[in-house]
Amino acid sequence: MEQCATMNAVDPTPPASATTSRPAPQPRSAYRHFSSISTRWMDNDAYGHINNVVYYSFFDTVVNRHLIEAGVLDVQRSPVIGLVVETHCNYFSPLAFPQTVDTGLRVARLGATSVRYEIGLFGAGEPLSAASGHFVHVYVDRETRRPAALPDALIQTLRGLL
């Protein structure tokens, strides 16, 4: 019984997360590329703001739109494709329909087979992000789904976002 009581004792040391600084909204100047997304009626949830899952859709849209417009992603034929392996979002202020969302994009890490994109979502004209987060693509061969080196044209495009 003594052993159980010892194992269940409350540790007074705060968890590591309690001692780290809280994420903060990012300024527009922190991002290298911008595009806009129009919100839709269906994006709002019962609480009157954009539902959290839609923010991840915005992340996916800004990254892939940029790659398609840069000519380095053909969703039907590119032999090397990016698979999402990680996403994260911090929310600072609400966005809601009808509102245009300005999406800021930068590359935080460019590896041999992966990229970490960082995205800021801004209300139109707002100086600080309403939300910010990241999105990690691991690039793989379309057929085998095994990791593949980033194509040179993709590397050149991504370097412009560093």
PDB file of C-alpha atoms in Angstrom, residues 5 9 17-19 30 33 36-37 40 50 59 69 78 90 95 99 117 120 124 127 134 147 154 161:
ATOM      1  CA  ALA A   5       0.687   5.969  -2.300  1.00  0.00           C
ATOM      2  CA  ALA A   9       1.851  11.393  -5.216  1.00  0.00           C
ATOM      3  CA  SER A  17       4.724  23.349 -21.302  1.00  0.00           C
ATOM      4  CA  ALA A  18       3.799  25.562 -18.343  1.00  0.00           C
ATOM      5  CA  THR A  19       7.250  27.125 -18.317  1.00  0.00           C
ATOM      6  CA  ALA A  30       7.170  37.490 -41.089  1.00  0.00           C
ATOM      7  CA  HIS A  33       4.287  35.224 -50.014  1.00  0.00           C
ATOM      8  CA  SER A  36      -6.276  35.546 -50.403  1.00  0.00           C
ATOM      9  CA  ILE A  37      -9.047  33.065 -49.691  1.00  0.00           C
ATOM     10  CA  ARG A  40     -17.884  30.637 -47.349  1.00  0.00           C
ATOM     11  CA  ILE A  50     -14.747  29.887 -38.869  1.00  0.00           C
ATOM     12  CA  PHE A  59      -3.170  25.830 -44.867  1.00  0.00           C
ATOM     13  CA  GLU A  69       0.912  28.537 -59.683  1.00  0.00           C
ATOM     14  CA  SER A  78       3.910  15.038 -60.889  1.00  0.00           C
ATOM     15  CA  ASN A  90      -2.482  28.435 -32.827  1.00  0.00           C
ATOM     16  CA  LEU A  95     -12.330  34.899 -38.495  1.00  0.00           C
ATOM     17  CA  GLN A  99     -14.517  37.797 -44.707  1.00  0.00           C
ATOM     18  CA  TYR A 117       5.811  25.462 -44.301  1.00  0.00           C
ATOM     19  CA  GLY A 120      -0.254  32.984 -41.060  1.00  0.00           C
ATOM     20  CA  ALA A 124      -8.020  41.489 -44.603  1.00  0.00           C
ATOM     21  CA  PRO A 127      -1.430  43.650 -39.120  1.00  0.00           C
ATOM     22  CA  HIS A 134       2.802  24.902 -39.723  1.00  0.00           C
ATOM     23  CA  PRO A 147      10.523   9.128 -49.766  1.00  0.00           C
ATOM     24  CA  LEU A 154      10.630  22.667 -56.380  1.00  0.00           C
ATOM     25  CA  LEU A 161      10.063  31.373 -49.374  1.00  0.00           C
TER      26      LEU A 161
END
